[in-house]
Coordinates of C-alpha atoms in Angstrom, one line a residue:
M91 CA 138.8 35.1 113.4
E92 CA 139.9 31.5 114.0
D93 CA 141.1 29.8 110.8
R94 CA 138.9 26.6 111.6
E95 CA 135.4 28.5 111.7
P96 CA 135.5 32.1 110.3
N97 CA 132.3 31.7 108.4
S98 CA 130.4 30.2 111.3
R99 CA 131.5 33.0 113.6
L100 CA 130.4 35.6 111.1
D101 CA 127.0 33.8 110.9
V102 CA 126.5 33.9 114.6
L103 CA 127.3 37.7 114.5
T104 CA 124.9 38.3 111.8
E105 CA 122.2 36.4 113.3
S106 CA 122.7 38.2 116.6
A107 CA 122.7 41.6 114.7
L108 CA 119.3 40.6 113.0
Q109 CA 117.9 39.6 116.3
R110 CA 118.7 42.9 117.9
L111 CA 117.3 44.8 115.0
E112 CA 114.1 42.9 115.1
A113 CA 113.7 43.5 118.9
S114 CA 114.3 47.0 118.7
R115 CA 112.0 47.7 115.7
G116 CA 109.3 45.2 115.9
Q117 CA 106.6 46.0 113.4
K118 CA 107.3 49.7 113.6
P119 CA 108.3 51.7 110.4
R120 CA 111.8 53.4 110.4
I121 CA 112.6 57.1 110.4
V122 CA 116.2 57.9 109.5
V123 CA 117.7 61.2 110.3
Q124 CA 120.7 62.1 108.6
I125 CA 123.5 63.7 110.5
G126 CA 126.7 64.5 109.0
H127 CA 129.0 67.5 109.5
C128 CA 127.0 69.3 106.8
G129 CA 123.6 68.5 108.3
A130 CA 124.9 69.1 111.9
S131 CA 125.7 72.8 110.8
V132 CA 122.0 73.4 109.8
G133 CA 120.3 71.8 112.7
A134 CA 120.2 68.1 112.1
V135 CA 121.1 67.2 115.7
E136 CA 118.2 69.2 117.0
L137 CA 116.0 67.7 114.3
A138 CA 116.9 64.1 115.4
D139 CA 115.9 65.0 119.1
A140 CA 112.7 66.3 118.2
V141 CA 111.8 63.3 115.9
R142 CA 112.7 61.0 118.7
S143 CA 110.5 63.1 121.1
Q144 CA 107.5 63.0 118.9
F145 CA 107.6 59.6 117.0
S146 CA 109.5 57.2 119.1
G147 CA 106.4 55.5 120.1
R148 CA 105.3 55.0 116.5
A149 CA 108.5 54.6 114.5
S150 CA 112.1 53.2 115.0
V151 CA 114.2 56.3 114.8
T152 CA 117.9 55.9 113.7
V153 CA 120.7 58.2 112.8
A154 CA 122.7 57.8 109.7
G155 CA 125.4 59.9 108.1
C156 CA 124.6 62.3 105.1
D157 CA 124.3 60.5 101.9
G158 CA 125.9 63.2 100.0
A159 CA 123.0 65.2 99.0
C160 CA 124.4 68.1 101.1
F161 CA 122.0 70.7 99.3
A162 CA 119.1 69.0 100.8
A163 CA 120.2 68.8 104.5
P164 CA 118.8 68.2 107.0
S165 CA 117.2 65.2 105.4
V166 CA 114.8 62.6 106.9
L167 CA 114.0 59.3 105.3
V168 CA 110.5 57.9 106.4
E169 CA 109.4 54.5 105.7
C170 CA 105.8 54.4 104.5
R171 CA 103.2 51.6 104.5
S172 CA 104.5 50.0 101.2
G173 CA 108.1 49.6 102.8
D174 CA 109.5 52.4 100.4
F175 CA 111.3 55.3 101.9
I176 CA 110.0 58.9 101.2
R177 CA 112.7 61.5 101.4
L178 CA 112.0 65.0 103.1
E179 CA 114.5 67.6 102.6
R180 CA 115.5 70.6 104.7
V181 CA 113.4 69.5 107.5
R182 CA 113.0 71.8 110.6
A183 CA 112.8 70.6 114.1
D184 CA 109.9 72.9 114.7
S185 CA 107.9 71.7 111.8
L186 CA 107.5 67.9 111.7
R187 CA 104.0 67.6 110.2
Q188 CA 105.4 66.3 107.0
V189 CA 107.0 63.4 109.0
G190 CA 103.8 62.3 110.3
I191 CA 102.1 62.5 106.8
A192 CA 104.8 60.3 105.3
L193 CA 104.5 57.7 108.0
R194 CA 100.7 57.4 107.0
A195 CA 101.2 57.4 103.2
E196 CA 100.5 54.2 101.4
S197 CA 103.6 54.7 98.9
A198 CA 106.2 57.1 98.0
S199 CA 104.7 59.6 95.3
E200 CA 107.0 62.0 93.7
P201 CA 110.8 61.5 94.0
S202 CA 112.7 64.3 95.5
S203 CA 115.4 66.2 94.0
A204 CA 118.0 64.2 96.0
D205 CA 116.5 60.8 94.9
G206 CA 117.3 61.5 91.3
F207 CA 120.7 63.0 92.4
I208 CA 121.7 59.8 94.2
G209 CA 119.8 57.3 92.1
S210 CA 121.9 58.2 88.9
Q211 CA 125.1 57.5 90.6
R212 CA 127.1 54.4 90.7
R213 CA 128.0 53.8 94.3
I214 CA 130.6 51.4 95.8
A215 CA 132.4 53.3 98.6
L216 CA 129.3 55.3 99.4
E217 CA 126.7 52.3 99.1
G218 CA 124.2 52.7 102.0
C219 CA 125.6 55.8 103.2
G220 CA 122.7 57.9 104.5
L221 CA 120.5 54.8 105.2
L222 CA 122.7 52.5 107.3
D223 CA 122.7 53.2 110.9
A224 CA 126.0 55.2 111.6
E225 CA 126.0 54.6 115.2
S226 CA 125.6 50.8 115.3
I227 CA 127.4 47.6 113.7
D228 CA 124.1 45.7 113.4
E229 CA 122.8 47.1 110.2
Y230 CA 126.2 46.8 108.5
L231 CA 126.4 43.2 109.5
A232 CA 122.8 42.5 108.4
E233 CA 123.8 43.9 105.0
G234 CA 126.8 41.4 104.6
G235 CA 129.3 43.6 106.3
Y236 CA 132.7 41.9 107.2
S237 CA 132.1 38.9 104.9
A238 CA 134.9 40.3 102.8
F239 CA 137.3 40.3 105.7
V240 CA 136.2 36.8 106.5
R241 CA 136.8 35.7 103.0
S242 CA 140.3 37.4 103.0
L243 CA 141.2 35.3 106.1
S244 CA 140.2 31.9 104.3
I245 CA 142.2 32.7 101.1
G246 CA 145.3 34.1 102.6
P247 CA 147.2 37.3 102.2
E248 CA 148.9 36.6 98.8
A249 CA 145.6 35.9 97.3
V250 CA 144.1 39.1 98.9
I251 CA 146.9 41.0 97.2
D252 CA 146.5 39.3 94.0
Q253 CA 142.8 40.3 93.8
V254 CA 143.6 43.7 94.7
K255 CA 146.2 43.8 92.1
Q256 CA 143.8 42.4 89.4
S257 CA 141.1 44.9 90.1
R258 CA 143.6 47.7 89.1
L259 CA 142.5 49.7 92.1
R260 CA 144.5 52.8 92.4
G261 CA 144.8 55.0 95.7
R262 CA 142.0 57.6 95.8
G263 CA 144.0 60.2 98.0
G264 CA 145.3 62.0 94.9
A265 CA 148.5 60.1 93.9
Y266 CA 146.7 57.1 92.5
F267 CA 149.4 54.6 93.0
P268 CA 148.3 51.0 92.5
A269 CA 147.1 49.8 95.9
G270 CA 148.0 46.1 95.4
I271 CA 151.5 46.9 94.4
K272 CA 152.0 49.1 97.4
W273 CA 150.7 46.4 99.7
E274 CA 153.0 43.8 98.0
S275 CA 156.1 46.1 98.3
A276 CA 155.5 46.6 102.1
R277 CA 155.0 42.7 102.6
N278 CA 158.2 41.9 100.7
V279 CA 160.3 43.9 102.8
T280 CA 162.2 42.0 105.5
A281 CA 161.3 43.5 108.8
S282 CA 160.2 42.5 112.3
R283 CA 156.9 44.3 112.0
R284 CA 154.9 46.5 109.7
S285 CA 152.2 49.3 110.2
M286 CA 149.1 50.3 108.4
I287 CA 147.9 54.0 108.4
V288 CA 144.7 55.2 107.1
N289 CA 145.0 58.8 105.8
C290 CA 141.8 60.7 106.7
E291 CA 143.4 64.0 107.2
E292 CA 141.6 65.6 104.3
G293 CA 142.7 69.1 104.8
E294 CA 142.2 70.2 101.3
P295 CA 139.7 73.1 100.8
G296 CA 136.6 71.9 98.7
L297 CA 137.1 68.2 99.7
F298 CA 134.8 66.4 102.2
K299 CA 134.5 62.8 100.8
D300 CA 136.5 61.0 103.6
R301 CA 134.5 62.8 106.3
H302 CA 131.1 61.6 104.6
L303 CA 132.7 58.0 104.7
M304 CA 133.7 58.1 108.2
E305 CA 130.4 59.6 109.4
G306 CA 128.2 57.4 107.2
V307 CA 129.8 54.0 106.8
P308 CA 132.5 53.7 109.2
H309 CA 132.7 50.0 109.3
R310 CA 133.3 49.8 105.6
I311 CA 136.6 51.7 106.2
I312 CA 137.4 49.6 109.1
E313 CA 136.7 46.4 107.1
G314 CA 139.0 47.7 104.3
A315 CA 141.7 48.5 106.7
L316 CA 141.6 45.2 108.6
I317 CA 141.9 43.3 104.9
A318 CA 144.8 45.6 104.2
A319 CA 146.4 44.9 107.5
F320 CA 146.1 41.2 107.1
A321 CA 147.5 41.3 103.6
V322 CA 150.6 43.2 104.6
D323 CA 151.0 41.4 108.0
S324 CA 150.8 44.6 109.9
A325 CA 151.0 44.9 113.8
D326 CA 148.8 47.9 114.0
I327 CA 146.3 50.2 112.3
V328 CA 146.3 53.9 112.7
F329 CA 143.3 56.1 111.6
Y330 CA 144.7 59.4 111.2
I331 CA 141.8 61.9 111.2
N332 CA 141.8 65.6 110.8
A333 CA 142.0 67.6 114.1
E334 CA 138.7 69.5 113.1
A335 CA 136.7 66.3 112.1
N336 CA 135.1 65.8 115.4
L337 CA 132.0 64.0 114.2
S338 CA 134.1 61.8 112.0
A339 CA 136.5 60.9 114.8
E340 CA 133.6 60.0 117.1
R341 CA 131.8 57.8 114.6
M342 CA 135.0 55.9 113.8
A343 CA 135.9 55.5 117.5
R344 CA 132.5 54.1 118.3
A345 CA 132.7 51.7 115.2
I346 CA 136.1 50.5 116.3
S347 CA 134.9 49.7 119.7
Q348 CA 131.9 47.7 118.4
A349 CA 134.2 45.7 116.1
E350 CA 136.2 44.8 119.1
D351 CA 133.3 43.9 121.3
A352 CA 132.0 41.6 118.3
G353 CA 135.4 39.9 118.4
I354 CA 136.3 40.9 114.9
I355 CA 139.2 42.8 116.2
G356 CA 140.9 40.8 119.0
P357 CA 142.1 37.2 119.8
D358 CA 139.0 35.8 118.3
G359 CA 139.4 37.8 115.0
I360 CA 142.3 39.6 114.0
D361 CA 144.7 40.2 116.8
I362 CA 145.9 43.8 115.9
H363 CA 146.2 47.0 117.7
V364 CA 143.8 49.9 116.4
E365 CA 143.9 53.3 117.4
I366 CA 142.8 56.9 116.3
R367 CA 145.3 59.7 116.2
R368 CA 144.3 63.2 115.4
G369 CA 146.0 65.3 112.6
A370 CA 148.3 68.1 113.5
G371 CA 146.3 70.4 111.1
G372 CA 147.2 72.0 107.9
Y373 CA 147.1 70.9 104.2
V374 CA 150.6 69.6 104.3
C375 CA 149.7 66.9 106.8
G376 CA 148.1 65.0 104.0
D377 CA 151.5 64.4 102.6
E378 CA 152.4 60.8 103.7
T379 CA 155.9 61.6 105.2
T380 CA 154.6 64.7 106.9
L381 CA 151.9 62.6 108.4
L382 CA 154.6 60.1 109.7
N383 CA 156.6 63.1 111.3
T384 CA 153.7 64.3 113.3
L385 CA 152.8 60.6 114.5
E386 CA 156.4 60.5 115.8
G387 CA 156.0 63.8 117.3
Y388 CA 158.3 65.9 114.9
R389 CA 157.4 69.2 113.0
R390 CA 154.7 68.8 110.3
E391 CA 157.2 68.9 107.5
P392 CA 158.1 66.3 104.8
R393 CA 160.8 63.9 104.8
L394 CA 163.1 63.2 101.8
K395 CA 162.2 60.2 99.6
P396 CA 163.6 57.5 99.1
P397 CA 163.2 55.6 101.3
F398 CA 159.5 55.5 100.8
P399 CA 157.1 54.6 103.5
T400 CA 156.7 51.0 102.3
E401 CA 160.4 50.6 102.9
S402 CA 160.9 52.8 106.1
G403 CA 157.8 54.4 107.5
L404 CA 156.5 54.8 110.9
W405 CA 159.3 54.3 113.5
G406 CA 161.5 53.0 110.6
Y407 CA 159.2 50.0 109.9
P408 CA 157.6 49.3 106.5
T409 CA 154.5 51.2 106.4
V410 CA 151.4 51.0 104.1
I411 CA 149.5 54.5 103.9
N412 CA 146.0 54.5 102.2
N413 CA 143.3 56.9 101.9
A414 CA 139.9 56.2 103.4
E415 CA 138.2 56.1 100.1
T416 CA 140.7 53.6 98.8
L417 CA 140.0 51.2 101.7
A418 CA 136.3 51.7 101.3
N419 CA 136.5 50.0 98.0
I420 CA 138.2 46.8 99.2
P421 CA 135.2 45.0 100.7
Y422 CA 133.5 45.3 97.1
I423 CA 136.5 43.8 95.4
L424 CA 137.1 41.0 98.0
S425 CA 133.3 40.0 98.0
R426 CA 132.5 40.5 94.3
G427 CA 135.7 39.8 92.7
A428 CA 138.4 41.7 90.9
D429 CA 136.6 41.7 87.5
A430 CA 133.5 43.1 88.9
F431 CA 135.5 46.2 90.0
S432 CA 137.7 46.3 86.9
N433 CA 134.6 46.3 84.6
I434 CA 133.5 49.6 86.1
G435 CA 135.2 52.7 84.6
D436 CA 136.4 53.7 81.2
G437 CA 138.2 50.6 80.5
Q438 CA 141.7 51.9 81.4
D439 CA 140.9 53.3 84.7
T440 CA 138.9 51.1 87.0
G441 CA 136.1 51.6 89.5
T442 CA 134.4 54.8 90.7
K443 CA 135.6 58.2 92.1
I444 CA 134.0 60.3 94.6
L445 CA 133.7 63.9 93.6
S446 CA 133.2 66.6 96.3
L447 CA 131.1 69.0 94.2
S448 CA 130.8 72.7 95.5
G449 CA 130.7 76.3 94.5
A450 CA 128.0 77.9 92.4
V451 CA 126.0 74.6 91.7
R452 CA 122.3 74.1 92.5
R453 CA 123.2 70.6 94.1
A454 CA 126.4 70.6 96.1
G455 CA 127.5 67.3 97.6
L456 CA 129.1 64.1 96.8
V457 CA 129.0 62.3 93.5
E458 CA 130.4 58.8 93.1
T459 CA 130.7 58.1 89.4
P460 CA 132.7 55.8 87.1
F461 CA 136.0 57.2 85.8
G462 CA 135.3 58.5 82.3
T463 CA 132.5 60.8 83.5
T464 CA 133.0 64.4 82.3
L465 CA 133.1 67.6 84.2
R466 CA 130.0 68.7 82.4
E467 CA 128.1 65.8 83.7
A468 CA 129.4 66.5 87.2
I469 CA 128.3 70.1 87.2
F470 CA 125.1 70.1 85.1
T471 CA 123.7 66.5 85.3
Y472 CA 124.5 65.9 89.0
G473 CA 125.1 69.4 90.2
G474 CA 122.0 70.8 88.4
G475 CA 123.7 73.6 86.6
I476 CA 124.6 77.0 87.9
V477 CA 122.6 78.5 90.8
G478 CA 120.7 81.6 90.3
S479 CA 121.2 83.8 87.2
G480 CA 125.0 83.4 87.2
R481 CA 126.8 81.8 84.3
L482 CA 129.8 79.5 84.6
T483 CA 133.1 81.0 84.0
A484 CA 135.7 78.6 85.4
V485 CA 135.9 75.2 87.2
G486 CA 138.4 74.6 90.0
V487 CA 139.5 71.0 89.7
G488 CA 141.7 69.2 92.3
G489 CA 142.2 71.9 94.8
P490 CA 145.2 74.2 95.2
S491 CA 147.6 71.7 94.0
S492 CA 145.9 71.7 90.7
G493 CA 144.2 74.5 88.8
V494 CA 141.3 76.1 86.9
F495 CA 139.7 75.0 83.6
P496 CA 137.5 77.4 81.4
P497 CA 133.9 76.2 80.3
S498 CA 135.4 75.1 77.0
M499 CA 137.2 72.1 78.9
L500 CA 133.9 70.9 80.5
D501 CA 133.8 67.7 78.2
T502 CA 137.2 66.5 79.9
P503 CA 136.7 63.1 81.4
I504 CA 137.8 62.5 85.0
K505 CA 140.7 60.3 85.2
P506 CA 143.6 59.5 87.7
G507 CA 146.5 62.2 87.4
F508 CA 146.8 65.0 85.0
L509 CA 143.8 66.1 83.1
H510 CA 145.7 68.7 81.1
E511 CA 149.4 69.5 80.4
S512 CA 149.0 72.9 82.0
G513 CA 149.0 71.3 85.5
V514 CA 145.2 70.7 86.1
M515 CA 144.9 67.3 87.9
L516 CA 141.9 65.3 89.4
G517 CA 143.7 65.1 92.6
A518 CA 141.4 63.7 95.5
G519 CA 138.4 64.9 93.5
G520 CA 137.4 68.4 94.5
V521 CA 135.2 70.1 91.7
V522 CA 134.4 73.6 92.3
A523 CA 132.0 75.6 89.9
I524 CA 132.8 79.3 89.7
D525 CA 130.4 81.6 88.3
D526 CA 130.9 85.3 87.2
S527 CA 130.8 86.7 90.7
L528 CA 134.5 85.7 90.9
T529 CA 137.1 86.7 88.4
A530 CA 139.6 84.3 87.0
L531 CA 142.3 86.5 88.6
E532 CA 140.6 86.1 92.0
A533 CA 140.2 82.4 91.7
V534 CA 143.9 81.9 90.7
R535 CA 145.1 84.2 93.3
N536 CA 142.9 82.5 96.1
L537 CA 144.4 79.2 95.3
A538 CA 148.0 80.6 95.3
Q539 CA 147.6 82.5 98.5
Y540 CA 146.3 79.3 100.1
N541 CA 149.5 77.4 99.0
A542 CA 151.5 80.3 100.5
D543 CA 149.8 80.1 103.7
E544 CA 150.1 76.4 104.0
S545 CA 153.7 76.0 103.1
C546 CA 155.5 74.4 106.0
G547 CA 158.7 76.5 105.3
K548 CA 161.2 73.6 105.1
C549 CA 162.0 74.2 101.3
T550 CA 163.4 77.3 100.3
P551 CA 161.7 77.3 96.8
C552 CA 158.4 76.6 98.4
R553 CA 158.7 79.0 101.3
E554 CA 160.1 81.9 99.2
G555 CA 158.5 81.1 96.0
T556 CA 154.7 80.7 96.9
P557 CA 154.2 84.1 98.4
R558 CA 156.3 85.7 95.6
M559 CA 154.0 84.0 93.0
V560 CA 151.1 85.8 94.5
E561 CA 152.8 89.0 94.5
M562 CA 153.7 88.5 90.9
L563 CA 150.1 87.8 90.0
D564 CA 149.3 91.2 91.4
D565 CA 152.3 92.8 89.6
L566 CA 151.2 91.0 86.3
A567 CA 147.8 92.7 86.6
A568 CA 149.4 95.9 87.2
S569 CA 151.9 95.4 84.2
R570 CA 154.9 95.4 86.6
A571 CA 155.8 91.6 85.8
T572 CA 155.6 89.6 82.8
A573 CA 154.1 86.2 82.3
I574 CA 157.4 84.6 81.3
E575 CA 158.8 85.6 84.7
L576 CA 155.8 84.3 86.7
K577 CA 155.7 81.1 84.6
S578 CA 159.4 80.6 85.1
L579 CA 159.0 81.0 89.0
A580 CA 156.0 78.6 89.0
R581 CA 157.9 75.8 87.2
L582 CA 161.0 76.3 89.4
V583 CA 158.7 75.9 92.7
N584 CA 157.2 72.9 91.3
T585 CA 160.7 71.3 90.2
A586 CA 162.7 72.2 93.3
S587 CA 160.4 71.5 96.2
L588 CA 160.3 68.5 98.5
C589 CA 156.7 67.6 99.1
G590 CA 153.3 67.4 97.0
L591 CA 152.4 70.9 98.1
G592 CA 155.4 72.6 96.8
Q593 CA 155.7 70.3 93.7
A594 CA 152.3 71.4 92.6
A595 CA 152.1 74.9 94.1
G596 CA 152.8 76.4 90.7
N597 CA 149.9 74.5 88.9
P598 CA 147.2 77.3 89.7
I599 CA 149.6 79.8 88.1
L600 CA 150.4 77.6 85.1
S601 CA 146.8 76.8 84.3
G602 CA 145.7 80.2 84.9
L603 CA 148.2 81.7 82.3
H604 CA 147.4 78.9 80.0
F605 CA 143.7 79.4 79.9
F606 CA 143.0 82.9 81.3
A607 CA 146.0 84.9 80.0
E608 CA 144.1 88.0 79.1
E609 CA 142.1 88.0 82.3
L610 CA 145.2 87.6 84.4
G611 CA 146.9 90.6 82.3
A612 CA 149.4 88.4 80.7
E613 CA 151.0 89.7 77.5
G614 CA 150.0 88.3 74.2

């Protein structure tokens, strides 16, 4: 936005958004139908059509993303006469009587299980997800959206970077590199242009946080990306979205178009080229340099480092690559201040982390919680414990690049990087509860097999070592191999591989041998 009047321009946009909302709603109560990729798989799209058909004359019907209570999908939020929202869970398109009852209710009575699930969280990136209209910019503007971007324009790029550095925000994609230092590094490289890439590949099994953010609060990610692009003086922004995340790409494309129509992106705002590119598929595409190769039309395999992307990235220019969750924290930092963010967490690690909670828990979904929260809290307080009559036997943390914990490690607090010397790390935040229907050997073997299947084949240690580790797991169980041999191979693959997949492919093996030696058939 023009330097001379950024605030007044935003005021005009916000006032126009409020007027449109008032005109479309009038005095009608709101009905919000949550449609995310989880809800869509169990009838949420058909449910929204049915709600519109039956209640559009009596209520203002809008579509939001899933708020992270995936276990309750499809969910509907109904505004009762007091102005509170009544949450209805697992609503069917052919049974809408409860929606009509909620519309006539004087006030919300008993909270739903999802109300407690969400209400006990500390939400920054996910704030408003599941309630804000996911298909319009108006509600985001009405709630103060893009004010952080306007503030960044007024204080200048160096001050923006300084704020992010002071907040001590680390990247949320799994590597946890300090975001402000990454931005500063790219800006300090002498170059004719720079690029900004938002990594929304999220190809890791057991991970679904970025999809929820794109589907529920797309403008928050866009605002964070615009602030980052301004700070590093980027000529373009590329949103790199998983090839199978169709709803995410659709919502992001609509939001980008709305930001352009509003003048936030363009000559009257920040004159920058913004586009969406779809991922080439595969877990390895989440690696920064692999992502760059696919954008340039090359094979999906990693590059040698150094040089790092901040020095030589897309087409050889300095490039900042940030995860969607990372950027969703930026508007909070720029609007509330670095101290407000850094005061959240355990003192050493600041802010919140979104956990993708799945497996044998009663309440699977997204949990945004401060660093320092334990795995026990994640599984039993948020997740509601183990479903059915099963018992918890292991916890998969961090996906196939990490490993498995026994129940004795449940009091481990979440933090960036490694949670244990055996190789278990938080990664991008996947937490999978494993019950006694799956043995420790099966869990470790599944992770090892996934790494073998996803290897791009460029590095000999990874290409040959990952399938051999799977074979040796079977040999170990049949007493045809020793734990020392398997451990040596796992360490070799980790040490000699080029990218993050290979460098962590041995971790499931190492953690399994450390915590579940007897179950894996290891000696002594």
